[in-house]
Short mmCIF file of C-alpha atoms in Angstrom, two decimals:
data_model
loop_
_atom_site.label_atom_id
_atom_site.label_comp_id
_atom_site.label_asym_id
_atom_site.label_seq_id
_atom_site.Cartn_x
_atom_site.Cartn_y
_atom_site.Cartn_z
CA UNK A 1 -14.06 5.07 -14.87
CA UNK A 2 -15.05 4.52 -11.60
CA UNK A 3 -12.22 3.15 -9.26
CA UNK A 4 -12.32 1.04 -6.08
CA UNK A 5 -15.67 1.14 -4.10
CA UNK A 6 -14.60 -0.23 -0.25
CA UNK A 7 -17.83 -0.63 1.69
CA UNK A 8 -18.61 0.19 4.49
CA UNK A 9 -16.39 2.93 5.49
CA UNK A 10 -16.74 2.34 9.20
CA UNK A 11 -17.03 -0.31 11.45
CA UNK A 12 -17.76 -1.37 15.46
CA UNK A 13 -17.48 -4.34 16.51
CA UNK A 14 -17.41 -6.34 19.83
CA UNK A 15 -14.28 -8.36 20.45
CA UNK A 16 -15.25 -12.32 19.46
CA UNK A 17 -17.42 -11.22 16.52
CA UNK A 18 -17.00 -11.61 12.93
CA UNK A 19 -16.88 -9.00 10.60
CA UNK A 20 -16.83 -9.18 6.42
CA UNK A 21 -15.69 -6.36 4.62
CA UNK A 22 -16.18 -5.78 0.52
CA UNK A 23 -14.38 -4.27 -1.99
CA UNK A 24 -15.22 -3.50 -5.66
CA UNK A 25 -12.34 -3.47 -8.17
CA UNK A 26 -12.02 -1.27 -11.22
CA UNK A 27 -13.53 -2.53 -14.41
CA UNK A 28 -11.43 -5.07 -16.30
CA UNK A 29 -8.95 -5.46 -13.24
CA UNK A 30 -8.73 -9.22 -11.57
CA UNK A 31 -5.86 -8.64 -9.27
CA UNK A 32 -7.36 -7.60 -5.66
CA UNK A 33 -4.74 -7.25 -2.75
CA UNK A 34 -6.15 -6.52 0.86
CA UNK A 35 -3.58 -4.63 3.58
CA UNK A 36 -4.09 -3.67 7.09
CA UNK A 37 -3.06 -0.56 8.48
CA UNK A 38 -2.55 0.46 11.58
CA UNK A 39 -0.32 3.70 12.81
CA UNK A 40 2.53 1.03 14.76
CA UNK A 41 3.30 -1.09 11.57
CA UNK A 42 2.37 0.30 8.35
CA UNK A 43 1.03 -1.15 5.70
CA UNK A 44 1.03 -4.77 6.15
CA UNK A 45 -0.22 -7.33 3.53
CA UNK A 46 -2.80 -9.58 4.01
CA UNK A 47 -3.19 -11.47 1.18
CA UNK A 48 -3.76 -11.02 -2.81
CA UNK A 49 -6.52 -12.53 -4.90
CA UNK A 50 -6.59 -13.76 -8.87
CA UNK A 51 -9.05 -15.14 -11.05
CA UNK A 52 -11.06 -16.14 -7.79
CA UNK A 53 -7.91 -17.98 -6.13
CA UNK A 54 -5.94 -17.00 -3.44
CA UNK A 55 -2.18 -16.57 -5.13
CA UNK A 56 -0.47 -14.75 -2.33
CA UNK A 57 -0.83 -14.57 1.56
CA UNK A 58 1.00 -12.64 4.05
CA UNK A 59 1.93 -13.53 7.68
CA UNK A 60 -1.67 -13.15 9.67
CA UNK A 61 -3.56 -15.76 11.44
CA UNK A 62 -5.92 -18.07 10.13
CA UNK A 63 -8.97 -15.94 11.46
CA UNK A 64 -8.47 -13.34 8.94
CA UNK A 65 -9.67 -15.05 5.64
CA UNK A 66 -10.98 -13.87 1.87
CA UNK A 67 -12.49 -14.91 -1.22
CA UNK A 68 -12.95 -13.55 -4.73
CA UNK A 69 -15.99 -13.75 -6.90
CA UNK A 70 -16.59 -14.35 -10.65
CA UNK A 71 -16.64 -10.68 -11.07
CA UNK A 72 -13.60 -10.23 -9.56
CA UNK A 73 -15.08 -8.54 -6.31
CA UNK A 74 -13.94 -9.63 -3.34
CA UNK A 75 -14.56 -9.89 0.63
CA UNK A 76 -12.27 -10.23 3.22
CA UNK A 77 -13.53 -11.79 6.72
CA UNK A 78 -12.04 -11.79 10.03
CA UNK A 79 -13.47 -14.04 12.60
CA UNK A 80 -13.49 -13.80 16.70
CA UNK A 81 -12.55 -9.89 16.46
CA UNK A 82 -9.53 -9.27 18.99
CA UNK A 83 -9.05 -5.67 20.27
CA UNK A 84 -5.93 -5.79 18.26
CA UNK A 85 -8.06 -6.33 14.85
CA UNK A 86 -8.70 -2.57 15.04
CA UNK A 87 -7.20 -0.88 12.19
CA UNK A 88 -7.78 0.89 8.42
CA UNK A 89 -8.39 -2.30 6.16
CA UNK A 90 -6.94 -1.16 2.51
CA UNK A 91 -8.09 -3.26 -0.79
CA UNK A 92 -5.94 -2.60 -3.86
CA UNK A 93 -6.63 -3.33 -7.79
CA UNK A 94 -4.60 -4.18 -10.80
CA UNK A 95 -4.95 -5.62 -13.86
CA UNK A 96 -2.49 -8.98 -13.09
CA UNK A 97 -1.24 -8.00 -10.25
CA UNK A 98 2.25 -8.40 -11.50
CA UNK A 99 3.94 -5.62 -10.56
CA UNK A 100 1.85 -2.88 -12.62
CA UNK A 101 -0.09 -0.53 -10.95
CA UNK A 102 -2.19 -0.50 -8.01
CA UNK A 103 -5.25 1.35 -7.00
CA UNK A 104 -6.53 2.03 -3.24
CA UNK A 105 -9.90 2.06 -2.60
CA UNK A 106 -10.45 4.56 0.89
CA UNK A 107 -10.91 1.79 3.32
CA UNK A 108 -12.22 0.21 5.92
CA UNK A 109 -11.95 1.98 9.42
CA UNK A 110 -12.75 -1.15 12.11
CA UNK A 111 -13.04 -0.25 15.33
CA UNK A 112 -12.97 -3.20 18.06
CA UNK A 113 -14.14 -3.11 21.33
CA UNK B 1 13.07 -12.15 5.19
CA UNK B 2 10.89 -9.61 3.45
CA UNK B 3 11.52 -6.09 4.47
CA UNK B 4 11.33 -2.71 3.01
CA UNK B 5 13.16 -0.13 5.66
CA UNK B 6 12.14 3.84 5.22
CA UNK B 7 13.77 7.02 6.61
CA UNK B 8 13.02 9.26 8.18
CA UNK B 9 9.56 9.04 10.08
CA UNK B 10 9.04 12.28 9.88
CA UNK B 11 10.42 15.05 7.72
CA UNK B 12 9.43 18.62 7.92
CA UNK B 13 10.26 21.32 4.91
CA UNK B 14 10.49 24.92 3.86
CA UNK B 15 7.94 25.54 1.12
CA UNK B 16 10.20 25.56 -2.18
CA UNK B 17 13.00 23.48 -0.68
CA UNK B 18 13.32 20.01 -1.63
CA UNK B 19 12.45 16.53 0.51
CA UNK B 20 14.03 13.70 0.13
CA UNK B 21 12.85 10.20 1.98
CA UNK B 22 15.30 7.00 1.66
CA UNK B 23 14.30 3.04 1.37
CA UNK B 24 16.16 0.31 1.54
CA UNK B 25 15.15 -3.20 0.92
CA UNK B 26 16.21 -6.98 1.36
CA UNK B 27 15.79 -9.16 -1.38
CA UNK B 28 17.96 -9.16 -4.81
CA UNK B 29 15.65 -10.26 -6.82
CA UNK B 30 12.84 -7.20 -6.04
CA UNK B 31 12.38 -5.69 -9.58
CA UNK B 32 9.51 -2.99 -8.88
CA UNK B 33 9.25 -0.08 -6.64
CA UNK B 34 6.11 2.17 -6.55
CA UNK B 35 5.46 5.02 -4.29
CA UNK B 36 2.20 5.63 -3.02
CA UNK B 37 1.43 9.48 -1.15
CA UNK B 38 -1.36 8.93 1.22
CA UNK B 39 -3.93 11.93 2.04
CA UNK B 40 -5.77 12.03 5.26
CA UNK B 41 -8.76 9.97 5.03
CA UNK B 42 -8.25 8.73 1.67
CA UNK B 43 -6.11 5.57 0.34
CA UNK B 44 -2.66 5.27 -0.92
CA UNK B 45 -2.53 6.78 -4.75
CA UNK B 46 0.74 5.50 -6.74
CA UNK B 47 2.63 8.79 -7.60
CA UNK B 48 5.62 7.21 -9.41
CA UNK B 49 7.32 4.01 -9.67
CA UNK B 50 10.81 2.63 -11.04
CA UNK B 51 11.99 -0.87 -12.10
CA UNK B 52 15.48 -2.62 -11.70
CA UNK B 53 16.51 -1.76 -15.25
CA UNK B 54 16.39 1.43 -15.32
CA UNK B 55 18.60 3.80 -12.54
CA UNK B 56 16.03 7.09 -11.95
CA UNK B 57 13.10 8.32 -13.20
CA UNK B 58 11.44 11.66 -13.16
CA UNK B 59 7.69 13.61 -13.58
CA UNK B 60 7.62 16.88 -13.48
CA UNK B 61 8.98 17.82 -9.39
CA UNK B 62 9.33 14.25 -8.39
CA UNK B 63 11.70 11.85 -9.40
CA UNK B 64 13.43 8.22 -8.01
CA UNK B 65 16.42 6.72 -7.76
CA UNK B 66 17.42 3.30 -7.60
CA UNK B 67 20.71 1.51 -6.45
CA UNK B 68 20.56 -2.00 -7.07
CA UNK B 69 24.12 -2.81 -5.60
CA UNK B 70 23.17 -1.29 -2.55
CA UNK B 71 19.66 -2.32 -2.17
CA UNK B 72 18.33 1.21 -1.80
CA UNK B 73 15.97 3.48 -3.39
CA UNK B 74 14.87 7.34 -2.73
CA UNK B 75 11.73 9.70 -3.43
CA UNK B 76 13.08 13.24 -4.65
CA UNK B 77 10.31 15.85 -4.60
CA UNK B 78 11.85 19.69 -5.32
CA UNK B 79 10.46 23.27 -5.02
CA UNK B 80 7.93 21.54 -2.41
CA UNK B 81 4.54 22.81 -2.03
CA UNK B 82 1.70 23.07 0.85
CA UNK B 83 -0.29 20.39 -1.27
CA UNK B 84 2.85 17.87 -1.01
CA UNK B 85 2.18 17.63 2.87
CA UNK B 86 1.09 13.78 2.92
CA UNK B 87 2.40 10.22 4.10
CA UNK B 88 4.22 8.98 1.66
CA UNK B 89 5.39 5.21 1.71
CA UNK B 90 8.16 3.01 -0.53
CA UNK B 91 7.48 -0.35 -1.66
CA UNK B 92 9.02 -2.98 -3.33
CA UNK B 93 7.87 -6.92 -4.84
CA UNK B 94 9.23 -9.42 -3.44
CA UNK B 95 9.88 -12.97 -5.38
CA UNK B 96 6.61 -13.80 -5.18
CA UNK B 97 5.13 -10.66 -6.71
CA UNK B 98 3.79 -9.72 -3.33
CA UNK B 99 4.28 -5.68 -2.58
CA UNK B 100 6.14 -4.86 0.55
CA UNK B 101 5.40 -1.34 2.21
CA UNK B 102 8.03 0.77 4.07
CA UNK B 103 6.31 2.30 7.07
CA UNK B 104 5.83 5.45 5.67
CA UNK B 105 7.12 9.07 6.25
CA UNK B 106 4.92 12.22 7.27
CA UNK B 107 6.26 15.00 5.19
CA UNK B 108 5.41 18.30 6.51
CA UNK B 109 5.92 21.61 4.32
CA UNK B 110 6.03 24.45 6.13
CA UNK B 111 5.48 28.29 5.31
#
């Protein structure tokens, strides 16, 4: 089956834009988790997505926000781009999102400048 | 507060020998712990995971252990091979069921 489509794969933007970024679950899973990655901190999560509500959120400003669809696909937005913003945006799958299995999709490389 | 520590950085291995990265974490009530190897240009892929009931768990050259008391856990891979070269990060959930990443460990094998 096919696994988790992230699109696009790369990304420049001007500092003070917006940028939305997509990502395509597996078939059948409704869990979607976003991370940002960046060489200085790791993995760092953003914020996880069930049934189209918003059940976890990690410790990022207001300016990064997200939303998930009927289908279970969902976007993740980041408004007034800092330089800072620039980093390898990671969405993850899983059936509950309960501590089972999760499933990468390649990314997002943003670039900010 | 949440926080997943990982050791070392960087680790760098004879082909064959074994690696071994460490992870400790804060909160007492964490009850799953995946491990994710990440390839260049690709995403993290879960390569094994453990859960607080059990104490290690093994497939095939890789295996984890867990120490509850102490709050840490460990990746074991043995007779290492070129193909093993990776990042590899720890995790563990948090009371809230949210996943908390280590900051990973560059594992080089070497000839």
């Amino acid at each position: 089956k096919a696994g988790v489509t992230q699109t696009p794969r790369y990304l420049i933007k001007t500092r003070g834009q917006q940028v939305t970024l997509s990502c395509s679950p597996i078939s059948g899973h409704r869990s979607v988790s976003w991370y940002q990655q960046t060489p200085g901190q790791g993995l760092q999560f953003l914020f996880e997505y069930f049934s189209e509500t918003q059940r976890n959120k990690g410790n990022f400003p207001g300016r990064f926000s997200g939303r998930q669809f009927s289908n279970s696909r969902s976007e993740m937005n980041v408004s007034t781009l800092e330089l800072g913003d620039s980093a390898l945006y990671l969405c993850a799958s899983s059936w509950d999102g309960l501590n089972t299995e999760a499933f990468f999709g390649q990314g997002t490389r943003l670039t900010v400048v | 507060g949440e926080n997943v520590e990982q050791h070392p950085s960087t680790l760098s291995v004879q082909e064959g020998d074994s690696a071994v990265i460490k992870c400790t974490y804060s909160d007492s009530a964490s009850n799953y712990f995946p491990w994710y190897k990440q390839e260049l240009g690709k995403g993290p892929q879960l390569i094994i995971d453990i859960r607080s009931n059990v104490g290690e768990k093994k497939d095939q050259r890789i295996a984890v252990t867990l120490n509850k008391t102490a709050k840490h856990f460990s990746l074991h891979i043995t007779e290492t091979q070129p193909e093993d070269s990776a990042v590899y990060f720890c995790a563990a959930s948090y009371r809230d069921d949210k996943i908390i990443f280590g900051k990973g460990t560059r594992l080089h094998i070497l000839p």
